[in-house]
Short mmCIF file of C-alpha atoms in Angstrom, two decimals:
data_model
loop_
_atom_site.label_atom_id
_atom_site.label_comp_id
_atom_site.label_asym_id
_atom_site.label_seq_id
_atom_site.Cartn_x
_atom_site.Cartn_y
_atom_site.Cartn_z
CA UNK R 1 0.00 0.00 0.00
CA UNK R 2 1.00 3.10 -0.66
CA UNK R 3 3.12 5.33 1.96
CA UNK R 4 1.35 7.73 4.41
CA UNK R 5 3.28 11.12 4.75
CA UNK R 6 4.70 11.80 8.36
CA UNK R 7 2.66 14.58 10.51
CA UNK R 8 5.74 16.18 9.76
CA UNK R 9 5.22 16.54 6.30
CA UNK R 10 1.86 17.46 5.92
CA UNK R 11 0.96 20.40 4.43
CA UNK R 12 -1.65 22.27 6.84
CA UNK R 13 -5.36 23.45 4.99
CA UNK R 14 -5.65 26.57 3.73
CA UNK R 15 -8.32 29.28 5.17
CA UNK R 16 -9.10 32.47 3.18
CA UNK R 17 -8.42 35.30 4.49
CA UNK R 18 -8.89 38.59 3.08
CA UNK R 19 -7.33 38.45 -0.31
CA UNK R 20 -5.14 35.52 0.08
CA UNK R 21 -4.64 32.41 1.32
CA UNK R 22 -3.43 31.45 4.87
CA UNK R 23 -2.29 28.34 6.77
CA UNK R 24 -5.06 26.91 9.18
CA UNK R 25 -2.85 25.27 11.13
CA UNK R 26 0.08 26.16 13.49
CA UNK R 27 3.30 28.44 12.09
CA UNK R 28 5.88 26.77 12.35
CA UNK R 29 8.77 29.36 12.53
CA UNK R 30 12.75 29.32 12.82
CA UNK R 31 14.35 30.08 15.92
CA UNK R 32 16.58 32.53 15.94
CA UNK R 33 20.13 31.38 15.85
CA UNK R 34 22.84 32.67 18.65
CA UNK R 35 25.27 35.35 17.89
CA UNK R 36 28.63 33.47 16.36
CA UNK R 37 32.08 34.27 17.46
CA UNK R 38 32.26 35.54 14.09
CA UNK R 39 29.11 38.04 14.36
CA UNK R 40 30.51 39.40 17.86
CA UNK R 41 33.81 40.12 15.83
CA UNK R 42 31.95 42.35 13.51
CA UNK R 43 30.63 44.49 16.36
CA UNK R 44 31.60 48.17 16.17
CA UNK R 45 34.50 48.76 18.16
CA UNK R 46 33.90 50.71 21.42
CA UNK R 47 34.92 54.15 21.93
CA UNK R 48 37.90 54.74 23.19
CA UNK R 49 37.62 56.04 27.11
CA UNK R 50 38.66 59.28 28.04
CA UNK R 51 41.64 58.06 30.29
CA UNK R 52 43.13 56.30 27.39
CA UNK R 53 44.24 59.43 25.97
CA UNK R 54 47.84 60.54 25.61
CA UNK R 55 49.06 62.63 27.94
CA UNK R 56 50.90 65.56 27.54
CA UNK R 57 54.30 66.34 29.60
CA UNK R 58 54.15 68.07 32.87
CA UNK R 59 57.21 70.09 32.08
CA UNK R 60 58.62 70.44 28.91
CA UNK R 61 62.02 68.45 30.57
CA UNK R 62 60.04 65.11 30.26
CA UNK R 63 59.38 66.23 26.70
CA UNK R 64 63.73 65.95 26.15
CA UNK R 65 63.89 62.65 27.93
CA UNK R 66 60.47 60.85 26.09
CA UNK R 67 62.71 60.57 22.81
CA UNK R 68 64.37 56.57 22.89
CA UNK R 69 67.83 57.23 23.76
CA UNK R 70 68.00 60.35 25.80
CA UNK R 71 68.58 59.48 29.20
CA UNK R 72 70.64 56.80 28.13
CA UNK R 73 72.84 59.63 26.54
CA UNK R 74 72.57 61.81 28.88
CA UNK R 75 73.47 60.12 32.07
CA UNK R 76 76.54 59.26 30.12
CA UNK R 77 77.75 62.59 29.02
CA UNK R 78 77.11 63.17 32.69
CA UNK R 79 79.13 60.49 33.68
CA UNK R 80 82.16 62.18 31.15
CA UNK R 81 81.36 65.99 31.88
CA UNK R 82 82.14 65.54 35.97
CA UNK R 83 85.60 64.61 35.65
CA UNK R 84 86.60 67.63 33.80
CA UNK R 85 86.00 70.08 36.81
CA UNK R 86 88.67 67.31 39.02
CA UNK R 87 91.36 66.88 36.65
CA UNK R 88 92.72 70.02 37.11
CA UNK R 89 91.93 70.73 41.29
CA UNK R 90 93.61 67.17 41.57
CA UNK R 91 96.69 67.72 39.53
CA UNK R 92 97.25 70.94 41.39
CA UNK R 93 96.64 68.96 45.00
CA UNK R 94 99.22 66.09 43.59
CA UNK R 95 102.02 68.43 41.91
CA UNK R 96 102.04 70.94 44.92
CA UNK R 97 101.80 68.01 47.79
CA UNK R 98 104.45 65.69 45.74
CA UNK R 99 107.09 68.92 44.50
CA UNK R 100 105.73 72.13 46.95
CA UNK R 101 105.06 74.56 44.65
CA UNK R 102 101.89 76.11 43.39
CA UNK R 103 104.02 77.82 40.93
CA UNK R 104 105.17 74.45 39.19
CA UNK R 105 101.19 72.86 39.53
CA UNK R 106 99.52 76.08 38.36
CA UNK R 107 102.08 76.54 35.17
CA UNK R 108 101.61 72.81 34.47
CA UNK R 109 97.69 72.78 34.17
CA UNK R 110 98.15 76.23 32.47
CA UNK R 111 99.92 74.43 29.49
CA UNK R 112 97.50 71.94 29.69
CA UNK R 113 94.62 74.28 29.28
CA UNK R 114 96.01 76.08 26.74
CA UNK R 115 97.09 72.78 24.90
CA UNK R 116 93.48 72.08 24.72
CA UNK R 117 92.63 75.55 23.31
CA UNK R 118 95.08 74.39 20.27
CA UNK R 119 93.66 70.66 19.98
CA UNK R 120 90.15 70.38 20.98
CA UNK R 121 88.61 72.26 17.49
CA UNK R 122 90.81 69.58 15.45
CA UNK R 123 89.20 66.94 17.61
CA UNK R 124 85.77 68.41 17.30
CA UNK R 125 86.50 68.72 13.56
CA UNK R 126 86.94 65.05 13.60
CA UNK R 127 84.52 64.47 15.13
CA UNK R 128 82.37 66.19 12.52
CA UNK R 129 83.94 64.22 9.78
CA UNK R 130 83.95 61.44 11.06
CA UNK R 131 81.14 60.61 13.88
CA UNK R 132 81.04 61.06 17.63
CA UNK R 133 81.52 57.18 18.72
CA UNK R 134 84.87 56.49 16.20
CA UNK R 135 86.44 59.54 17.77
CA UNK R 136 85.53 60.23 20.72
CA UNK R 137 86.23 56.89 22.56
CA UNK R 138 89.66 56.65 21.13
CA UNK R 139 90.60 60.87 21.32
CA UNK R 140 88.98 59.96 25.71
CA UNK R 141 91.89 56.42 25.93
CA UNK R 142 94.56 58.66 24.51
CA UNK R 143 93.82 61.48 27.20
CA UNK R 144 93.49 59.03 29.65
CA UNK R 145 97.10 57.96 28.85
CA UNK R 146 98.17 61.60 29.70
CA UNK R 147 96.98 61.70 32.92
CA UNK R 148 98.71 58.58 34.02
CA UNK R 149 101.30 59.32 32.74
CA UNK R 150 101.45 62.45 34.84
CA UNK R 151 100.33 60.57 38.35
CA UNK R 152 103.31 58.01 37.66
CA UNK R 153 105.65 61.15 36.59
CA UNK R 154 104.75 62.70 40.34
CA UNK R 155 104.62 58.99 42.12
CA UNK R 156 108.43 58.14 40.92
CA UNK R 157 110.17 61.96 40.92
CA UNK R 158 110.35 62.19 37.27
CA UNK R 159 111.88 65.74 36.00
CA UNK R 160 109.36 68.62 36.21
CA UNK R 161 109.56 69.09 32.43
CA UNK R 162 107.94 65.48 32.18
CA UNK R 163 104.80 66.51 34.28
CA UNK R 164 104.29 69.36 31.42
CA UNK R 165 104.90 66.91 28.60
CA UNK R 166 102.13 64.46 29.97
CA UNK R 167 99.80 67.00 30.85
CA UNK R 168 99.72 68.54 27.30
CA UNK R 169 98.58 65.09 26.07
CA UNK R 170 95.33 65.31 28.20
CA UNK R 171 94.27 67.94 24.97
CA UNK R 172 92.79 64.99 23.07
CA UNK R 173 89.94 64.68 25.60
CA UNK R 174 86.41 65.66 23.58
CA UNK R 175 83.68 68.43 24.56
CA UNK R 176 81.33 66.33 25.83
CA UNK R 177 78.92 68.81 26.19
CA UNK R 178 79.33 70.00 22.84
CA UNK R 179 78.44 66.34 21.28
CA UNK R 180 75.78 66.56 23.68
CA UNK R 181 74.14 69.60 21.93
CA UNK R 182 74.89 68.43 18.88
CA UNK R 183 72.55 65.29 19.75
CA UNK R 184 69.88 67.91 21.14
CA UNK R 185 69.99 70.21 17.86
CA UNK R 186 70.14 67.15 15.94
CA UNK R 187 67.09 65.58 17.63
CA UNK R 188 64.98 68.84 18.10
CA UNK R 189 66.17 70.40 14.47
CA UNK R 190 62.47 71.19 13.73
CA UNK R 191 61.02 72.22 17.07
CA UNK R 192 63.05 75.31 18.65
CA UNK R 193 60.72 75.36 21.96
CA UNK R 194 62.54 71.57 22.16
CA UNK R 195 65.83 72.95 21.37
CA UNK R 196 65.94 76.21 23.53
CA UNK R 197 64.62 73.65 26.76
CA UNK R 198 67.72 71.02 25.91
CA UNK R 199 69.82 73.65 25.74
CA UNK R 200 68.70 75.34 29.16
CA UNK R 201 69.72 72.30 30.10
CA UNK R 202 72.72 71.35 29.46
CA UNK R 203 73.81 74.50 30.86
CA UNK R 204 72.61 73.84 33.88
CA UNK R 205 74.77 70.23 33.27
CA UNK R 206 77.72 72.22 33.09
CA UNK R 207 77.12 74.30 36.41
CA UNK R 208 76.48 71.37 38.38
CA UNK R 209 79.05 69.68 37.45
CA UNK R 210 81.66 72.18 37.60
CA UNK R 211 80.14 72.74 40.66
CA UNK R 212 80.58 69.29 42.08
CA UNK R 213 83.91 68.22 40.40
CA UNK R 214 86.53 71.09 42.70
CA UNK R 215 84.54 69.50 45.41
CA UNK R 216 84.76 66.08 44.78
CA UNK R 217 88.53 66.02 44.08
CA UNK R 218 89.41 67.79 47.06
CA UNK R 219 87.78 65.32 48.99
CA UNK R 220 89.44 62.23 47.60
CA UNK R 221 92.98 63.43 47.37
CA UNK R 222 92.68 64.70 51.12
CA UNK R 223 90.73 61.79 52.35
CA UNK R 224 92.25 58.75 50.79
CA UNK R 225 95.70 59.79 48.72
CA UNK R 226 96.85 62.47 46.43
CA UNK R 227 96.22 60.25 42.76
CA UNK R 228 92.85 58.96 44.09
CA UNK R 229 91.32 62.13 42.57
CA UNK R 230 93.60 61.81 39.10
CA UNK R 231 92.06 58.28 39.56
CA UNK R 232 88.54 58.40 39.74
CA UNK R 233 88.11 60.94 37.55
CA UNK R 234 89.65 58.82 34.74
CA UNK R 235 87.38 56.24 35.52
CA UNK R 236 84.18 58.25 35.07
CA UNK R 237 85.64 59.99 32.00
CA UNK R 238 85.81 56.70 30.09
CA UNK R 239 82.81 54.98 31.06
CA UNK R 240 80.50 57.88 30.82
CA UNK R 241 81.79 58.08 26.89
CA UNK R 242 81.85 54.30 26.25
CA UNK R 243 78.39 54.81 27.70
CA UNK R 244 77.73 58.10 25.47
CA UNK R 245 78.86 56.70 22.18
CA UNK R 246 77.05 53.34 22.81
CA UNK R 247 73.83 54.90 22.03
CA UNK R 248 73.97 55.33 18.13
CA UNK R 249 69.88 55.76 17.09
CA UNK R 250 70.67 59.35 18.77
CA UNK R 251 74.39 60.51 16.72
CA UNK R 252 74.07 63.02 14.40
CA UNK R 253 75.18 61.69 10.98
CA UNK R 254 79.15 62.51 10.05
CA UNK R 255 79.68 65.04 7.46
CA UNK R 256 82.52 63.55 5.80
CA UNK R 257 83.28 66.23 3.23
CA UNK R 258 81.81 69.60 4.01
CA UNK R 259 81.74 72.40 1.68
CA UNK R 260 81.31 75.11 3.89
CA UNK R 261 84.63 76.92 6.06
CA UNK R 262 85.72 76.99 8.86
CA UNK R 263 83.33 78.32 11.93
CA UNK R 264 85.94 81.37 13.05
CA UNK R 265 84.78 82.69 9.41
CA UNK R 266 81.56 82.24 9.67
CA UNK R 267 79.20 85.45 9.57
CA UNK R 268 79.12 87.28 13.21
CA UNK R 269 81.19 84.51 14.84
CA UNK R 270 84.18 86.45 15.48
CA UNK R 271 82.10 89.17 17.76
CA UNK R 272 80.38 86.05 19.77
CA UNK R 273 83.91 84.43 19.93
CA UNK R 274 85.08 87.00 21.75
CA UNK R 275 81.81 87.91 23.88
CA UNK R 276 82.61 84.10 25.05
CA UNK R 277 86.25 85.21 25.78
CA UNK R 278 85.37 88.09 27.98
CA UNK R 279 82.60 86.19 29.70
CA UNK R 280 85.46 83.29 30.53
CA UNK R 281 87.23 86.06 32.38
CA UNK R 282 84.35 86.94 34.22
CA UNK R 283 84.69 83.09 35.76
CA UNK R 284 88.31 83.02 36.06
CA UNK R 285 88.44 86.29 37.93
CA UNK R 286 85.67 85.59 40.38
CA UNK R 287 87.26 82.41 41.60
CA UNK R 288 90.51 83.42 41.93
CA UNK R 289 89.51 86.83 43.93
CA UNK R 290 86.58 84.47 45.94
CA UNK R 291 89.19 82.27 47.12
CA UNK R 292 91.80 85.51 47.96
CA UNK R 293 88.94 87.37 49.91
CA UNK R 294 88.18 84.53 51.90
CA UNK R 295 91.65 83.59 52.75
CA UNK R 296 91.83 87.23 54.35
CA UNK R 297 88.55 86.68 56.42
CA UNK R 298 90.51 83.30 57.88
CA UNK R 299 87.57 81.39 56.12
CA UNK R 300 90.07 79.58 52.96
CA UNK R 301 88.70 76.46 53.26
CA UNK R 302 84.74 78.22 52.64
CA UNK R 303 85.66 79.15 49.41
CA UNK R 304 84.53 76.27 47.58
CA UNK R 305 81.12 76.72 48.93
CA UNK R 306 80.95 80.29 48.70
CA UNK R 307 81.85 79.76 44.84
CA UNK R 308 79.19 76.76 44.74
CA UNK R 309 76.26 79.00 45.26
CA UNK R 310 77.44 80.94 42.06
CA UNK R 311 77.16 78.22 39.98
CA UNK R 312 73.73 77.35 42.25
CA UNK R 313 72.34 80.14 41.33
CA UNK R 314 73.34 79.41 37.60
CA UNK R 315 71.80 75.93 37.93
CA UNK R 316 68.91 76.93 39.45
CA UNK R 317 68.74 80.26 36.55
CA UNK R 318 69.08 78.26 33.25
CA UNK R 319 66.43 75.29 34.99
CA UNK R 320 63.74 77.96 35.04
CA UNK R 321 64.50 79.94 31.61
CA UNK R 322 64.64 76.77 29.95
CA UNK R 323 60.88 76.05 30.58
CA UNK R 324 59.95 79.81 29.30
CA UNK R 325 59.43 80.52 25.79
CA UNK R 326 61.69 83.67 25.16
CA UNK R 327 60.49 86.25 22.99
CA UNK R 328 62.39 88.32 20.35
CA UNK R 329 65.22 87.82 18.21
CA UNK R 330 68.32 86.08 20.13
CA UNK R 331 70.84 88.71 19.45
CA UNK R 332 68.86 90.90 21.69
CA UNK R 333 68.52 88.71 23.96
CA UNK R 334 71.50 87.98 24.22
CA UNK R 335 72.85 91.67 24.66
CA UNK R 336 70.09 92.07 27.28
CA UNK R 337 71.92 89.07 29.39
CA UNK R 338 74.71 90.63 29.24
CA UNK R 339 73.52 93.46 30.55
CA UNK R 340 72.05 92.03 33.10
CA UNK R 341 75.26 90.31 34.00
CA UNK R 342 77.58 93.03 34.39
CA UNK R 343 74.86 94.39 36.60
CA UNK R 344 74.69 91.59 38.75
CA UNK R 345 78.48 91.15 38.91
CA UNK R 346 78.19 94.52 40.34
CA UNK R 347 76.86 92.99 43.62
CA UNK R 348 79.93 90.64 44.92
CA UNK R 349 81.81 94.36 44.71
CA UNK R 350 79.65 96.35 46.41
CA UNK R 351 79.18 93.26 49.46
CA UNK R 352 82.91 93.02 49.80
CA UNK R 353 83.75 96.88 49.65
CA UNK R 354 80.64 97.87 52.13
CA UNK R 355 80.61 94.81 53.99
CA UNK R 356 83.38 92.77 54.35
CA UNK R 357 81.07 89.96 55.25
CA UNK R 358 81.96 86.79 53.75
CA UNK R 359 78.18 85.37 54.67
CA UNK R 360 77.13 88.47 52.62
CA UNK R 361 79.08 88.17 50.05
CA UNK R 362 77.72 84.35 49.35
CA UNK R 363 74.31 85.83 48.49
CA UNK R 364 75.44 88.58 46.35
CA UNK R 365 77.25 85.82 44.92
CA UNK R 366 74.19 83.58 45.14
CA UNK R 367 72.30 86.13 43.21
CA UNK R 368 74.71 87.15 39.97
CA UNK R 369 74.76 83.66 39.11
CA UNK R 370 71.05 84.11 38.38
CA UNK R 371 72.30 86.10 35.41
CA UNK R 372 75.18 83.36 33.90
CA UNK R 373 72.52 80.77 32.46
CA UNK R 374 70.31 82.63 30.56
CA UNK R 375 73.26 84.53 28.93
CA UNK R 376 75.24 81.26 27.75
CA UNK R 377 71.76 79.48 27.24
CA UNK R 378 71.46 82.40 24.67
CA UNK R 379 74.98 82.34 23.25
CA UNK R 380 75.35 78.82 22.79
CA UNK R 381 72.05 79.24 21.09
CA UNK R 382 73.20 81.82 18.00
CA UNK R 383 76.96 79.97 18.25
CA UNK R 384 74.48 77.11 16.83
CA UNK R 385 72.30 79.30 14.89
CA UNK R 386 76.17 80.80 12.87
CA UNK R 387 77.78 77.43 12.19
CA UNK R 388 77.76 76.17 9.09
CA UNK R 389 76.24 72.98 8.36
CA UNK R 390 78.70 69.90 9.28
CA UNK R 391 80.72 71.95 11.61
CA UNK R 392 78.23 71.64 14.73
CA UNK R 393 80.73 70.46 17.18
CA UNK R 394 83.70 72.58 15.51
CA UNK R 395 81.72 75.97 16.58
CA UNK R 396 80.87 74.73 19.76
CA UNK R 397 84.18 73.90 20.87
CA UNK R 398 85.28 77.13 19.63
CA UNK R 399 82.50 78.46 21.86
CA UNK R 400 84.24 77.01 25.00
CA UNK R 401 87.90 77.30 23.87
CA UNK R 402 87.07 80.68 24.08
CA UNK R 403 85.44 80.38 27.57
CA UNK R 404 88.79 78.20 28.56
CA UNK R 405 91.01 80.84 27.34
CA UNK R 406 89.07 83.53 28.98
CA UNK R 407 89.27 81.73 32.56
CA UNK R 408 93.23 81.45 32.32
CA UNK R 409 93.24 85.58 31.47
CA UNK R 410 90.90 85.96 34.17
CA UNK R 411 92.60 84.58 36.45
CA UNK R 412 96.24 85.85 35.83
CA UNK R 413 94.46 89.61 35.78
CA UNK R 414 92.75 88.90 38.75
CA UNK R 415 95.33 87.18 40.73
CA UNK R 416 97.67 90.05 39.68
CA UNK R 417 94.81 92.77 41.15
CA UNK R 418 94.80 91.11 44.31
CA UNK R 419 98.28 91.40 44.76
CA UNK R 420 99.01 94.50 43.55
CA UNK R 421 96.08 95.85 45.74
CA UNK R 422 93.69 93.73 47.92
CA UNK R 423 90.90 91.05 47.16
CA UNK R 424 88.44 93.59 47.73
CA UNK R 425 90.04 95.47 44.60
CA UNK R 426 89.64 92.62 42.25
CA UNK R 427 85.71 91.73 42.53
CA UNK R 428 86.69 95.25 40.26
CA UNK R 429 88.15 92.65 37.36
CA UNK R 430 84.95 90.23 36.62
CA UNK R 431 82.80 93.76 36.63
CA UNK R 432 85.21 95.02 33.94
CA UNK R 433 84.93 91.58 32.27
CA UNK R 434 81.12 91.65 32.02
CA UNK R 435 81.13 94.88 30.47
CA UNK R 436 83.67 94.25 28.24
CA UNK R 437 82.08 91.89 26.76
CA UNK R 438 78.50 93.88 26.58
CA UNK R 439 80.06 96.03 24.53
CA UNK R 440 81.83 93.94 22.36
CA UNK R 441 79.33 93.21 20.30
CA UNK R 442 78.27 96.76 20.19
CA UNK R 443 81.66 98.26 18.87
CA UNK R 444 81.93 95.25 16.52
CA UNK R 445 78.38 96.01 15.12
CA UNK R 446 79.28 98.26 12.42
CA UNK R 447 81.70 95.53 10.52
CA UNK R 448 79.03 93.06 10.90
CA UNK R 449 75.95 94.75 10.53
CA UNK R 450 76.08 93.99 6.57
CA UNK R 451 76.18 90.19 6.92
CA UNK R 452 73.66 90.05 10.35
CA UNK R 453 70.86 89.32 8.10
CA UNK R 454 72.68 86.16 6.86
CA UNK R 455 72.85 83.86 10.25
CA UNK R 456 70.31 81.71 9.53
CA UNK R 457 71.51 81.68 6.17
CA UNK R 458 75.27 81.00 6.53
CA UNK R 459 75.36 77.47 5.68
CA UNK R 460 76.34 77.25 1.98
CA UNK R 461 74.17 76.72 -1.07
CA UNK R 462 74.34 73.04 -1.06
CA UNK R 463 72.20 72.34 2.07
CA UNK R 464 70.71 73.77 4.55
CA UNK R 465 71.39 74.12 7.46
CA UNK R 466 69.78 71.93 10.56
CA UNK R 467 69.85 74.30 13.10
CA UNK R 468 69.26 77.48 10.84
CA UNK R 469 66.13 77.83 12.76
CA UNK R 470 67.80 76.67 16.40
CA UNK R 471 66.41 79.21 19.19
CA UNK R 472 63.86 80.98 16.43
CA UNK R 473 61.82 84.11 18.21
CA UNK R 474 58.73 83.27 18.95
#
């Protein structure tokens, strides 16, 4: 017999309703099926919540040290830049403890300075050509050679001409904080509120650590033995630039054959290369006639923290302007710090001379070093803004040759003040200094004022320059 279709199967009657036909029976409809893992990955994605947001810096310092590399960098050109305020303080406490004389200790690290106002542009040139890390480490061993040389020339008696000879090969060691500007310009080429912060900075690296170097050398040639300071110091000057040059993403690339001449020539660089000069003497002086005045108080051994609140002050000065935005054009700026440093070096005279207070004195003291920062925060700023392209760490070290050089006049003028008249008499010489070099660039104006317009122009036809727009008004 035929098959009987399943319940299943069978097709329900249909009832008439309105216009068309309907089932009479029960619907039977589909359920709905659940949401696949592949429908809940089609979803629109949620908004992003409010606290997900990037954050901007608190101070435009964390905005330096965000970039990959910086404080890697950094804490090693820190490492490098201490030792150079002990190399000379403990050559002068090992010659004079080893030989007694001052004479013989202060005309040896005299050559030495001025051996490195003769080599350190050739090094920095090289640097230039060639890279930061394949000069640098090998220009820091060869220094390092020179200074032990000179610690085993005192240890065993050698002749005294010996101690100059080894000395004079310390002039290999590199500006460290030149390369480290160079990274800063490098890194911050197109963002001068970046580049006007880093360098606020590393002026305020320099103060510190010429601050704590005197200090720190003292204390280990008197507390342990006379080399331990020679030592030490030649430890952290090598590791700090193995450390420095290890971080290549951040090295500005070598310029191997540069078109352009040398920095001295440059448009308006031979005015700032002597503003730099003057303002050197302004250092050189004060320390020398610090340490005489408070030898004649009875105080000597204060003089190392009178002088540390200068450079306090400094520290403290070039922190704060380097989270402004200055306005105008830099030259002016940089004639008003000027100005406002031969003011301020104004007030160490008038403490001593009305005074006599050596308290007194260390916040007049205290307070012209407000006035040191911003100036070379500025100066550094247009040496940057006049080199030609390439040459980055040639001007620079030019920049602090000149500041070197100025230090060892300072002090010989000052020294010779205070002897010729009285420590009072010579807070005279870093006044003179200051205005000396305020109107430096005034008298010098005239020859330059044709080629002015061309600094951010001076790099040569073939490229431009990085830091043409370094420190730009805003």
């Amino acid at each position: 017999m035929p098959r009987q279709p399943s319940e299943r199967t069978r097709t329900p009657p249909l009832t008439v309703t309105g216009d068309s036909p309907q089932p009479a029976g029960p619907v039977l409809r589909p359920r709905p099926s659940k949401p696949t893992r592949t429908t809940r990955s089609t979803r629109a994605p949620r908004a992003p919540r409010a606290d997900r947001t990037p954050r901007t810096p608190r101070t435009p310092y964390h905005r330096l040290f965000a970039v990959p590399g910086a404080r890697a960098f950094t804490l090693g050109n820190l490492l490098a830049r201490l030792p150079m305020g002990m190399f000379s303080v403990s050559a002068v406490i090992m010659i004079a403890g080893s030989r007694g004389s001052y004479a013989l200790a202060g005309a040896v690290t005299a050559t030495g300075l001025a051996a490195t106002a003769l080599v350190a542009p050739w090094t920095a040139r090289l640097v230039d050509r060639h890279g930061q890390a394949r000069i640098a480490v090998p220009a820091t061993a060869f220094a390092l050679l020179g200074s032990l040389a000179l610690l085993l020339c005192v240890r065993f008696g050698a002749p005294d001409w010996t101690l100059f000879a080894a000395y004079a090969a310390t002039a290999t060691t590199p500006n460290t904080g030149g390369m480290s500007r160079a990274r800063w310009a490098h890194l911050f080429r197109a963002d001068p509120d970046a580049a006007h912060t880093a360098n606020s900075f590393e002026q305020a690296a320099d103060e510190l650590c010429f601050m704590l170097g005197p200090v720190c050398a003292a204390f280990l040639c008197t507390t342990l033995f006379p080399e331990a300071g020679t030592l030490v110091a030649g430890v952290l000057l090598m590791t700090g630039v193995l450390v420095f040059a290890a971080q290549r993403s951040t090295e500005p690339p070598p310029q191997r054959h540069p078109r352009s001449k040398s920095p001295v020539l440059a448009p308006g660089m031979p005015p700032l290369l002597l503003c730099f000069l003057a303002t050197g003497a302004v250092f050189g002086s004060m320390e020398v006639v610090t340490i005489a005045f408070a030898d004649a108080q009875g105080h000597r051994s204060a003089a190392g923290a009178v002088l540390a609140l200068q450079a306090a002050g400094s520290c403290a000065a070039g922190l704060l302007y380097g989270t402004l935005k200055p306005a105008g054009p830099p030259e002016r700026r940089h004639r008003l710090g000027l100005a406002a440093m031969t003011a301020t070096m104004s007030l160490p005279l008038l403490a001593a001379s009305l005074t006599g207070s050596l308290p007194v004195l260390a916040g007049a003291l205290l307070l012209a070093g407000t006035a040191t920062a911003p100036t070379m925060v500025t100066g550094m700023a247009l040496v940057q803004r006049r080199t030609p392209e390439g040459r980055l760490n040639e001007g620079m070290t030019l920049a602090v040759t000149g500041l070197l050089g100025g230090i060892a006049c300072g002090s010989a003028v000052g020294g010779w003040v205070v002897e010729r008249f009285s420590s009072t008499a010579g807070y005279v010489v870093p006044v003179a200094a200051a205005a000396t070099a305020f109107t430096l660039p005034v008298l010098i104006s005239v020859r330059f004022r044709g080629s002015s317009p061309s600094f951010r122009g001076s790099a040569p036809s073939g490229g431009s320059n990085p830091c043409a727009n370094y420190d730009a008004p805003h």
